[in-house]
PDB file of C-alpha atoms in Angstrom:
ATOM      1  CA  MET S 178       0.000   0.000   0.000  1.00 47.00           C
ATOM      2  CA  SER S 179       1.497   3.277  -1.138  1.00 46.00           C
ATOM      3  CA  THR S 180       1.576   6.493   1.065  1.00 46.00           C
ATOM      4  CA  PRO S 181       0.729   9.949  -0.562  1.00 45.00           C
ATOM      5  CA  SER S 182       3.471  12.568  -0.430  1.00 44.00           C
ATOM      6  CA  SER S 183       1.029  15.276   0.900  1.00 43.00           C
ATOM      7  CA  TYR S 184      -2.381  15.341   2.374  1.00 42.00           C
ATOM      8  CA  GLU S 185      -5.014  16.831   0.109  1.00 44.00           C
ATOM      9  CA  ALA S 186      -8.600  17.262   1.064  1.00 45.00           C
ATOM     10  CA  THR S 187     -11.203  17.337  -1.578  1.00 46.00           C
ATOM     11  CA  LEU S 188     -14.619  18.942  -1.638  1.00 47.00           C
ATOM     12  CA  PRO S 189     -17.276  18.634  -4.229  1.00 50.00           C
ATOM     13  CA  SER S 190     -17.474  21.496  -6.723  1.00 50.00           C
ATOM     14  CA  SER S 191     -20.596  23.028  -8.075  1.00 48.00           C
ATOM     15  CA  SER S 192     -20.291  20.737 -11.083  1.00 49.00           C
ATOM     16  CA  GLY S 193     -20.077  17.741  -8.815  1.00 51.00           C
ATOM     17  CA  ALA S 194     -16.292  17.164  -9.409  1.00 53.00           C
ATOM     18  CA  PRO S 195     -14.133  17.131  -6.299  1.00 54.00           C
ATOM     19  CA  VAL S 196     -12.146  20.361  -5.575  1.00 51.00           C
ATOM     20  CA  SER S 197      -9.037  20.420  -3.479  1.00 54.00           C
ATOM     21  CA  LEU S 198      -8.447  22.900  -0.626  1.00 50.00           C
ATOM     22  CA  ASP S 199      -5.539  24.446  -2.526  1.00 57.00           C
ATOM     23  CA  ASP S 200      -7.799  25.214  -5.483  1.00 59.00           C
ATOM     24  CA  GLN S 201     -10.337  26.873  -3.194  1.00 55.00           C
ATOM     25  CA  ALA S 202      -7.614  28.988  -1.585  1.00 52.00           C
ATOM     26  CA  ASN S 203      -6.388  30.085  -5.002  1.00 58.00           C
ATOM     27  CA  GLN S 204      -9.914  31.070  -6.003  1.00 58.00           C
ATOM     28  CA  LEU S 205     -10.367  33.157  -2.845  1.00 52.00           C
ATOM     29  CA  THR S 206      -7.064  34.957  -3.361  1.00 55.00           C
ATOM     30  CA  GLN S 207      -7.958  35.734  -6.969  1.00 61.00           C
ATOM     31  CA  ALA S 208     -11.385  37.093  -5.894  1.00 52.00           C
ATOM     32  CA  GLU S 209      -9.798  39.335  -3.277  1.00 54.00           C
ATOM     33  CA  GLU S 210      -7.344  40.780  -5.817  1.00 55.00           C
ATOM     34  CA  GLU S 211     -10.152  41.488  -8.276  1.00 56.00           C
ATOM     35  CA  PHE S 212     -12.182  43.223  -5.559  1.00 51.00           C
ATOM     36  CA  ALA S 213      -9.235  45.362  -4.454  1.00 51.00           C
ATOM     37  CA  THR S 214      -8.508  46.571  -7.991  1.00 53.00           C
ATOM     38  CA  ALA S 215     -12.130  47.137  -8.957  1.00 52.00           C
ATOM     39  CA  PRO S 216     -13.030  50.865  -9.451  1.00 57.00           C
ATOM     40  CA  ASP S 217     -15.225  52.612  -6.888  1.00 55.00           C
ATOM     41  CA  PRO S 218     -18.877  52.727  -7.832  1.00 55.00           C
ATOM     42  CA  GLU S 219     -20.140  55.918  -9.440  1.00 57.00           C
ATOM     43  CA  PRO S 220     -21.957  58.131  -6.886  1.00 54.00           C
ATOM     44  CA  VAL S 221     -25.639  58.426  -7.433  1.00 54.00           C
ATOM     45  CA  ALA S 222     -26.583  62.046  -8.201  1.00 55.00           C
ATOM     46  CA  GLN S 223     -29.278  63.349  -5.898  1.00 59.00           C
ATOM     47  CA  THR S 224     -31.395  66.317  -6.891  1.00 60.00           C
ATOM     48  CA  PRO S 225     -31.818  68.716  -3.928  1.00 60.00           C
ATOM     49  CA  PRO S 226     -35.344  69.840  -3.139  1.00 61.00           C
ATOM     50  CA  PRO S 227     -36.278  73.278  -4.528  1.00 62.00           C
ATOM     51  CA  PRO S 228     -35.616  76.120  -2.065  1.00 59.00           C
ATOM     52  CA  ALA S 229     -38.550  77.462  -0.176  1.00 59.00           C
ATOM     53  CA  ALA S 230     -40.065  80.561  -1.735  1.00 56.00           C
ATOM     54  CA  ILE S 231     -38.898  83.761  -0.018  1.00 56.00           C
ATOM     55  CA  GLU S 232     -41.480  86.489   0.006  1.00 58.00           C
ATOM     56  CA  PRO S 233     -40.078  89.889  -1.008  1.00 54.00           C
ATOM     57  CA  GLN S 234     -39.672  92.380   1.806  1.00 58.00           C
ATOM     58  CA  GLU S 235     -40.833  95.924   1.620  1.00 56.00           C
ATOM     59  CA  PRO S 236     -38.045  98.300   0.563  1.00 53.00           C
ATOM     60  CA  VAL S 237     -36.806 100.664   3.202  1.00 47.00           C
ATOM     61  CA  GLN S 238     -36.383 104.324   2.438  1.00 53.00           C
ATOM     62  CA  LEU S 239     -35.508 107.471   4.307  1.00 48.00           C
ATOM     63  CA  ALA S 240     -38.383 109.663   5.346  1.00 49.00           C
ATOM     64  CA  SER S 241     -38.133 113.159   4.020  1.00 49.00           C
ATOM     65  CA  ALA S 242     -37.224 116.065   6.293  1.00 45.00           C
ATOM     66  CA  ALA S 243     -40.691 117.499   5.720  1.00 46.00           C
ATOM     67  CA  ASN S 244     -42.266 114.434   7.356  1.00 48.00           C
ATOM     68  CA  THR S 245     -39.856 113.962  10.209  1.00 47.00           C
ATOM     69  CA  GLY S 246     -38.964 117.505  11.099  1.00 47.00           C
ATOM     70  CA  ARG S 247     -35.991 119.654  10.178  1.00 48.00           C
ATOM     71  CA  GLY S 248     -32.671 117.863  10.649  1.00 47.00           C
ATOM     72  CA  LEU S 249     -34.343 114.566  11.570  1.00 42.00           C
ATOM     73  CA  GLN S 250     -34.291 111.378   9.474  1.00 46.00           C
ATOM     74  CA  ARG S 251     -35.483 107.933  10.377  1.00 48.00           C
ATOM     75  CA  LEU S 252     -36.194 104.649   8.594  1.00 43.00           C
ATOM     76  CA  VAL S 253     -39.805 104.061   7.688  1.00 48.00           C
ATOM     77  CA  PRO S 254     -41.523 101.436   5.532  1.00 51.00           C
ATOM     78  CA  SER S 255     -42.660 102.527   2.094  1.00 54.00           C
ATOM     79  CA  ASN S 256     -45.883 100.598   2.383  1.00 55.00           C
ATOM     80  CA  PRO S 257     -48.556 103.124   1.415  1.00 52.00           C
ATOM     81  CA  GLN S 258     -50.922 101.555   3.929  1.00 55.00           C
ATOM     82  CA  MET S 259     -48.637 102.549   6.758  1.00 49.00           C
ATOM     83  CA  ARG S 260     -48.578 106.221   7.691  1.00 53.00           C
ATOM     84  CA  THR S 261     -45.336 107.891   8.654  1.00 50.00           C
ATOM     85  CA  VAL S 262     -45.571 109.239  12.176  1.00 51.00           C
ATOM     86  CA  ALA S 263     -43.141 112.027  13.044  1.00 54.00           C
ATOM     87  CA  TYR S 264     -42.750 114.452  15.903  1.00 51.00           C
ATOM     88  CA  PRO S 265     -44.026 117.906  14.933  1.00 53.00           C
ATOM     89  CA  ARG S 266     -41.487 120.661  14.532  1.00 56.00           C
ATOM     90  CA  MET S 267     -41.548 123.008  17.508  1.00 50.00           C
ATOM     91  CA  GLU S 268     -42.001 126.620  16.511  1.00 50.00           C
ATOM     92  CA  LEU S 269     -42.707 129.766  18.432  1.00 49.00           C
ATOM     93  CA  PRO S 270     -46.135 131.185  17.712  1.00 51.00           C
ATOM     94  CA  ARG S 271     -45.919 133.742  14.939  1.00 51.00           C
ATOM     95  CA  GLU S 272     -48.116 136.774  14.775  1.00 50.00           C
ATOM     96  CA  GLN S 273     -50.174 137.198  11.656  1.00 58.00           C
ATOM     97  CA  SER S 274     -49.166 139.976   9.337  1.00 61.00           C
ATOM     98  CA  GLY S 275     -50.971 143.151  10.348  1.00 78.00           C
ATOM     99  CA  ALA S 276     -52.123 141.684  13.668  1.00 90.00           C
ATOM    100  CA  MET S 277     -51.517 143.642  16.855  1.00 94.00           C
ATOM    101  CA  PRO S 278     -48.433 142.293  18.684  1.00 96.00           C
ATOM    102  CA  GLN S 279     -48.879 140.452  21.958  1.00 96.00           C
ATOM    103  CA  SER S 280     -47.021 143.199  23.840  1.00 97.00           C
ATOM    104  CA  GLU S 281     -49.537 145.772  22.619  1.00 98.00           C
ATOM    105  CA  LEU S 282     -52.473 143.565  23.567  1.00 98.00           C
ATOM    106  CA  ALA S 283     -51.014 143.075  27.047  1.00 98.00           C
ATOM    107  CA  CYS S 284     -50.525 146.827  27.412  1.00 98.00           C
ATOM    108  CA  ARG S 285     -54.148 147.478  26.559  1.00 98.00           C
ATOM    109  CA  ARG S 286     -55.290 144.981  29.143  1.00 98.00           C
ATOM    110  CA  GLU S 287     -53.321 146.993  31.703  1.00 98.00           C
ATOM    111  CA  LEU S 288     -54.903 150.236  30.510  1.00 98.00           C
ATOM    112  CA  LYS S 289     -58.325 148.768  31.172  1.00 98.00           C
ATOM    113  CA  ARG S 290     -57.240 147.404  34.531  1.00 98.00           C
ATOM    114  CA  VAL S 291     -56.178 150.848  35.790  1.00 97.00           C
ATOM    115  CA  GLY S 292     -59.324 152.519  34.457  1.00 98.00           C
ATOM    116  CA  VAL S 293     -58.064 154.334  31.358  1.00 98.00           C
ATOM    117  CA  GLN S 294     -60.620 155.484  28.778  1.00 98.00           C
ATOM    118  CA  TYR S 295     -59.005 155.224  25.368  1.00 98.00           C
ATOM    119  CA  THR S 296     -59.622 154.355  21.743  1.00 98.00           C
ATOM    120  CA  ASP S 297     -57.323 152.670  19.253  1.00 98.00           C
ATOM    121  CA  ILE S 298     -56.628 154.858  16.251  1.00 98.00           C
ATOM    122  CA  ALA S 299     -55.032 154.261  12.869  1.00 97.00           C
ATOM    123  CA  PRO S 300     -51.242 153.927  12.675  1.00 97.00           C
ATOM    124  CA  ILE S 301     -49.396 157.224  12.261  1.00 98.00           C
ATOM    125  CA  ASN S 302     -46.574 157.531   9.749  1.00 96.00           C
ATOM    126  CA  ASP S 303     -45.574 161.109   8.976  1.00 95.00           C
ATOM    127  CA  GLY S 304     -42.123 160.241   7.642  1.00 92.00           C
ATOM    128  CA  GLY S 305     -38.775 161.474   8.883  1.00 89.00           C
ATOM    129  CA  GLY S 306     -38.906 159.145  11.880  1.00 90.00           C
ATOM    130  CA  CYS S 307     -42.280 160.503  13.017  1.00 96.00           C
ATOM    131  CA  GLY S 308     -45.029 158.028  13.732  1.00 97.00           C
ATOM    132  CA  VAL S 309     -46.688 155.572  16.085  1.00 98.00           C
ATOM    133  CA  ALA S 310     -47.366 152.014  14.964  1.00 97.00           C
ATOM    134  CA  TRP S 311     -50.165 151.277  17.460  1.00 98.00           C
ATOM    135  CA  PRO S 312     -51.372 154.606  18.880  1.00 98.00           C
ATOM    136  CA  VAL S 313     -54.113 155.156  21.426  1.00 99.00           C
ATOM    137  CA  LYS S 314     -56.121 158.302  22.121  1.00 99.00           C
ATOM    138  CA  VAL S 315     -56.561 158.765  25.869  1.00 99.00           C
ATOM    139  CA  SER S 316     -59.612 160.748  26.972  1.00 98.00           C
ATOM    140  CA  GLY S 317     -59.901 159.761  30.629  1.00 98.00           C
ATOM    141  CA  LEU S 318     -58.041 158.256  33.578  1.00 98.00           C
ATOM    142  CA  SER S 319     -58.887 156.388  36.765  1.00 96.00           C
ATOM    143  CA  GLY S 320     -61.228 158.148  39.190  1.00 94.00           C
ATOM    144  CA  GLY S 321     -63.150 159.996  36.481  1.00 97.00           C
ATOM    145  CA  ILE S 322     -60.229 162.305  35.626  1.00 98.00           C
ATOM    146  CA  SER S 323     -60.541 163.828  32.157  1.00 98.00           C
ATOM    147  CA  MET S 324     -57.648 164.366  29.750  1.00 98.00           C
ATOM    148  CA  LYS S 325     -58.091 167.705  27.958  1.00 98.00           C
ATOM    149  CA  PRO S 326     -57.668 167.561  25.074  1.00 98.00           C
ATOM    150  CA  ALA S 327     -57.467 163.811  24.455  1.00 99.00           C
ATOM    151  CA  ALA S 328     -53.821 162.757  24.163  1.00 99.00           C
ATOM    152  CA  THR S 329     -52.405 160.690  21.303  1.00 99.00           C
ATOM    153  CA  LEU S 330     -49.708 158.411  22.720  1.00 99.00           C
ATOM    154  CA  ASN S 331     -48.146 155.012  22.330  1.00 98.00           C
ATOM    155  CA  CYS S 332     -49.623 152.505  24.745  1.00 98.00           C
ATOM    156  CA  GLN S 333     -46.593 152.267  27.037  1.00 98.00           C
ATOM    157  CA  MET S 334     -46.507 156.024  27.584  1.00 98.00           C
ATOM    158  CA  ALA S 335     -50.251 156.127  28.201  1.00 99.00           C
ATOM    159  CA  LEU S 336     -49.929 153.371  30.795  1.00 98.00           C
ATOM    160  CA  ALA S 337     -47.027 155.035  32.632  1.00 98.00           C
ATOM    161  CA  PHE S 338     -48.908 158.342  32.828  1.00 98.00           C
ATOM    162  CA  ALA S 339     -52.081 156.627  34.049  1.00 98.00           C
ATOM    163  CA  GLN S 340     -50.154 154.834  36.796  1.00 98.00           C
ATOM    164  CA  TRP S 341     -48.455 158.054  37.930  1.00 98.00           C
ATOM    165  CA  THR S 342     -51.773 159.911  38.025  1.00 98.00           C
ATOM    166  CA  LYS S 343     -53.529 157.182  40.002  1.00 97.00           C
ATOM    167  CA  SER S 344     -50.742 156.390  42.461  1.00 97.00           C
ATOM    168  CA  ASP S 345     -49.121 159.815  43.024  1.00 96.00           C
ATOM    169  CA  LEU S 346     -50.873 162.856  41.584  1.00 97.00           C
ATOM    170  CA  ALA S 347     -54.439 162.132  42.732  1.00 97.00           C
ATOM    171  CA  PRO S 348     -53.464 161.127  46.318  1.00 97.00           C
ATOM    172  CA  ALA S 349     -51.170 164.174  46.648  1.00 96.00           C
ATOM    173  CA  ALA S 350     -53.985 166.514  45.577  1.00 96.00           C
ATOM    174  CA  ARG S 351     -56.420 165.003  48.090  1.00 96.00           C
ATOM    175  CA  THR S 352     -53.848 165.313  50.869  1.00 95.00           C
ATOM    176  CA  ARG S 353     -53.050 169.005  50.242  1.00 95.00           C
ATOM    177  CA  TYR S 354     -56.328 170.355  48.864  1.00 95.00           C
ATOM    178  CA  LEU S 355     -58.877 167.875  50.217  1.00 95.00           C
ATOM    179  CA  SER S 356     -60.136 167.477  46.685  1.00 96.00           C
ATOM    180  CA  GLY S 357     -59.816 165.034  43.870  1.00 96.00           C
ATOM    181  CA  VAL S 358     -58.478 165.800  40.410  1.00 98.00           C
ATOM    182  CA  LYS S 359     -61.114 166.710  37.830  1.00 98.00           C
ATOM    183  CA  ALA S 360     -59.000 167.146  34.711  1.00 98.00           C
ATOM    184  CA  ILE S 361     -55.434 167.245  33.472  1.00 98.00           C
ATOM    185  CA  HIS S 362     -54.782 169.835  30.780  1.00 98.00           C
ATOM    186  CA  GLN S 363     -52.021 168.765  28.434  1.00 98.00           C
ATOM    187  CA  GLY S 364     -50.163 170.951  25.963  1.00 96.00           C
ATOM    188  CA  SER S 365     -48.593 168.345  23.671  1.00 97.00           C
ATOM    189  CA  SER S 366     -48.736 164.607  23.097  1.00 98.00           C
ATOM    190  CA  TYR S 367     -47.845 163.224  19.648  1.00 98.00           C
ATOM    191  CA  SER S 368     -46.199 165.888  17.495  1.00 97.00           C
ATOM    192  CA  CYS S 369     -43.760 165.463  14.612  1.00 97.00           C
ATOM    193  CA  ARG S 370     -40.880 167.717  15.606  1.00 94.00           C
ATOM    194  CA  LYS S 371     -37.250 167.832  16.679  1.00 93.00           C
ATOM    195  CA  ILE S 372     -35.749 169.004  19.935  1.00 90.00           C
ATOM    196  CA  ARG S 373     -35.308 172.738  19.661  1.00 87.00           C
ATOM    197  CA  GLY S 374     -31.920 173.713  18.244  1.00 85.00           C
ATOM    198  CA  THR S 375     -30.935 170.136  17.344  1.00 88.00           C
ATOM    199  CA  ALA S 376     -31.431 167.561  14.603  1.00 87.00           C
ATOM    200  CA  VAL S 377     -32.592 165.002  17.172  1.00 90.00           C
ATOM    201  CA  ALA S 378     -36.193 163.830  16.942  1.00 93.00           C
ATOM    202  CA  SER S 379     -38.270 164.681  19.982  1.00 96.00           C
ATOM    203  CA  GLU S 380     -39.924 161.876  21.921  1.00 97.00           C
ATOM    204  CA  HIS S 381     -43.179 163.625  21.024  1.00 98.00           C
ATOM    205  CA  SER S 382     -42.583 162.479  17.430  1.00 98.00           C
ATOM    206  CA  LYS S 383     -43.012 158.873  18.629  1.00 97.00           C
ATOM    207  CA  GLY S 384     -46.024 159.449  20.862  1.00 98.00           C
ATOM    208  CA  ASN S 385     -43.630 158.769  23.723  1.00 98.00           C
ATOM    209  CA  ALA S 386     -43.985 162.077  25.614  1.00 98.00           C
ATOM    210  CA  LEU S 387     -46.642 164.237  27.269  1.00 98.00           C
ATOM    211  CA  ASP S 388     -46.570 167.843  28.492  1.00 98.00           C
ATOM    212  CA  VAL S 389     -48.791 168.797  31.453  1.00 98.00           C
ATOM    213  CA  MET S 390     -49.758 172.473  31.654  1.00 97.00           C
ATOM    214  CA  ARG S 391     -52.188 172.600  34.564  1.00 96.00           C
ATOM    215  CA  ILE S 392     -54.219 170.457  36.940  1.00 97.00           C
ATOM    216  CA  GLU S 393     -57.894 171.170  37.590  1.00 97.00           C
ATOM    217  CA  LEU S 394     -59.374 170.027  40.917  1.00 97.00           C
ATOM    218  CA  ASN S 395     -62.950 169.049  41.731  1.00 97.00           C
ATOM    219  CA  ASN S 396     -63.278 172.063  44.072  1.00 96.00           C
ATOM    220  CA  GLY S 397     -62.698 174.430  41.152  1.00 95.00           C
ATOM    221  CA  ARG S 398     -59.067 175.268  41.858  1.00 94.00           C
ATOM    222  CA  ASP S 399     -56.557 175.341  39.005  1.00 94.00           C
ATOM    223  CA  ILE S 400     -52.936 174.502  39.701  1.00 94.00           C
ATOM    224  CA  ASN S 401     -50.608 175.910  37.078  1.00 93.00           C
ATOM    225  CA  VAL S 402     -47.406 173.980  36.691  1.00 92.00           C
ATOM    226  CA  ARG S 403     -45.329 177.098  36.102  1.00 88.00           C
ATOM    227  CA  LYS S 404     -43.209 178.151  39.050  1.00 76.00           C
ATOM    228  CA  PRO S 405     -45.555 179.037  41.960  1.00 75.00           C
ATOM    229  CA  GLY S 406     -45.464 182.283  43.869  1.00 71.00           C
ATOM    230  CA  LEU S 407     -43.441 182.810  47.029  1.00 67.00           C
ATOM    231  CA  PHE S 408     -46.336 182.103  49.390  1.00 67.00           C
ATOM    232  CA  ALA S 409     -47.993 179.338  47.379  1.00 82.00           C
ATOM    233  CA  PHE S 410     -46.866 176.680  49.850  1.00 88.00           C
ATOM    234  CA  ARG S 411     -49.415 174.014  49.042  1.00 90.00           C
ATOM    235  CA  GLN S 412     -48.985 174.454  45.321  1.00 91.00           C
ATOM    236  CA  ARG S 413     -45.204 174.302  45.602  1.00 90.00           C
ATOM    237  CA  SER S 414     -45.412 171.228  47.846  1.00 92.00           C
ATOM    238  CA  LEU S 415     -47.751 169.433  45.460  1.00 92.00           C
ATOM    239  CA  LEU S 416     -45.733 170.203  42.346  1.00 93.00           C
ATOM    240  CA  ASN S 417     -42.383 169.355  43.923  1.00 92.00           C
ATOM    241  CA  ASN S 418     -43.761 166.100  45.292  1.00 92.00           C
ATOM    242  CA  VAL S 419     -45.373 164.786  42.107  1.00 92.00           C
ATOM    243  CA  ARG S 420     -42.425 165.963  39.999  1.00 93.00           C
ATOM    244  CA  GLY S 421     -39.983 164.024  42.151  1.00 92.00           C
ATOM    245  CA  ASP S 422     -42.158 160.903  42.289  1.00 93.00           C
ATOM    246  CA  ALA S 423     -42.560 160.937  38.512  1.00 95.00           C
ATOM    247  CA  CYS S 424     -38.949 159.771  38.149  1.00 93.00           C
ATOM    248  CA  SER S 425     -40.122 156.307  39.208  1.00 94.00           C
ATOM    249  CA  TYR S 426     -42.441 156.118  36.189  1.00 97.00           C
ATOM    250  CA  PHE S 427     -40.635 158.023  33.417  1.00 97.00           C
ATOM    251  CA  SER S 428     -37.077 158.170  32.124  1.00 96.00           C
ATOM    252  CA  THR S 429     -37.270 161.946  31.571  1.00 96.00           C
ATOM    253  CA  VAL S 430     -38.912 164.524  33.849  1.00 96.00           C
ATOM    254  CA  LEU S 431     -38.355 168.200  33.028  1.00 95.00           C
ATOM    255  CA  GLY S 432     -40.136 171.310  34.288  1.00 92.00           C
ATOM    256  CA  PRO S 433     -39.925 174.924  35.363  1.00 91.00           C
ATOM    257  CA  GLY S 434     -36.382 175.889  36.280  1.00 86.00           C
ATOM    258  CA  TYR S 435     -34.732 173.462  33.853  1.00 90.00           C
ATOM    259  CA  ASN S 436     -34.630 175.728  30.797  1.00 89.00           C
ATOM    260  CA  ALA S 437     -36.668 178.334  28.984  1.00 90.00           C
ATOM    261  CA  ASP S 438     -38.506 175.719  26.919  1.00 91.00           C
ATOM    262  CA  HIS S 439     -40.060 174.164  30.029  1.00 92.00           C
ATOM    263  CA  TRP S 440     -40.858 177.212  32.125  1.00 92.00           C
ATOM    264  CA  ASN S 441     -44.618 176.572  32.188  1.00 94.00           C
ATOM    265  CA  HIS S 442     -45.128 172.790  32.010  1.00 95.00           C
ATOM    266  CA  PHE S 443     -43.948 169.347  33.049  1.00 96.00           C
ATOM    267  CA  HIS S 444     -42.443 167.199  30.315  1.00 97.00           C
ATOM    268  CA  PHE S 445     -42.637 163.422  30.820  1.00 98.00           C
ATOM    269  CA  ASP S 446     -41.264 160.781  28.415  1.00 97.00           C
ATOM    270  CA  LEU S 447     -39.982 157.202  28.217  1.00 97.00           C
ATOM    271  CA  LYS S 448     -36.818 157.740  26.199  1.00 95.00           C
ATOM    272  CA  SER S 449     -34.484 154.720  26.236  1.00 92.00           C
ATOM    273  CA  ARG S 450     -30.976 155.492  27.426  1.00 87.00           C
ATOM    274  CA  ARG S 451     -27.833 153.497  27.985  1.00 85.00           C
ATOM    275  CA  ASN S 452     -27.722 151.628  31.302  1.00 80.00           C
ATOM    276  CA  GLY S 453     -31.266 152.766  32.131  1.00 78.00           C
ATOM    277  CA  TYR S 454     -30.169 156.337  32.859  1.00 82.00           C
ATOM    278  CA  ARG S 455     -32.959 158.734  33.896  1.00 88.00           C
ATOM    279  CA  ALA S 456     -32.956 162.494  33.437  1.00 88.00           C
ATOM    280  CA  CYS S 457     -35.005 164.108  36.215  1.00 89.00           C
ATOM    281  CA  ARG S 458     -34.388 167.871  36.347  1.00 82.00           C
TER     282      ARG S 458
END
């Protein structure tokens, strides 16, 4: 009995013929080599889903300066259904053309408060710096005191004179003469002229001055402003007192003893001077 040189195992093949283990090993090795050298499979292309529809947004624009106020800009939508809301521009109230200024209205309220009888008259413009923009014609003062003749003044001058009459002149007359004032006789209110001997416009040319000639009392006595006689003590006391007190109401007070132009009357005005200087002489 002969002995084989090597041990070989056999297995049936798919065709039914026996296959050795070595043949199977060779087949496996060959299959592995073919698999290793085989090209990678082509990737399968995938179509991405369509992007979701994006709704258009409203464009953004700058609001105009007229809508948002001067110097202000802000972002607002242009959707016509949405109204642009802006802070209103702050402005000082403006007076209508031709309307009486607030200062003049306030002055007239004061005239009424202190009992002045007056009427508003048409603006005066006589040229050459003469005129009154908002003149009043004063016919009466507090306490039933008449102004003879009626005086044409600017409102501020009328108010200052009314306050002086009510607070100083009338009380001084009652104290010294035991009588109230019936009438004040004036010699000049508005008048287009210059100061004598100069080219300077008088305050009369602005309705800003009034000259008082005499004071009539309820008891029938007349007090002339011109320099009183030596023994006219009450008259001198009254005139000196009201003349001195007038400096609290007017910026200029002139009278007898100042110069020849004022020998027989008091001159009161509201002339503006540097540093608020007052001329009481």
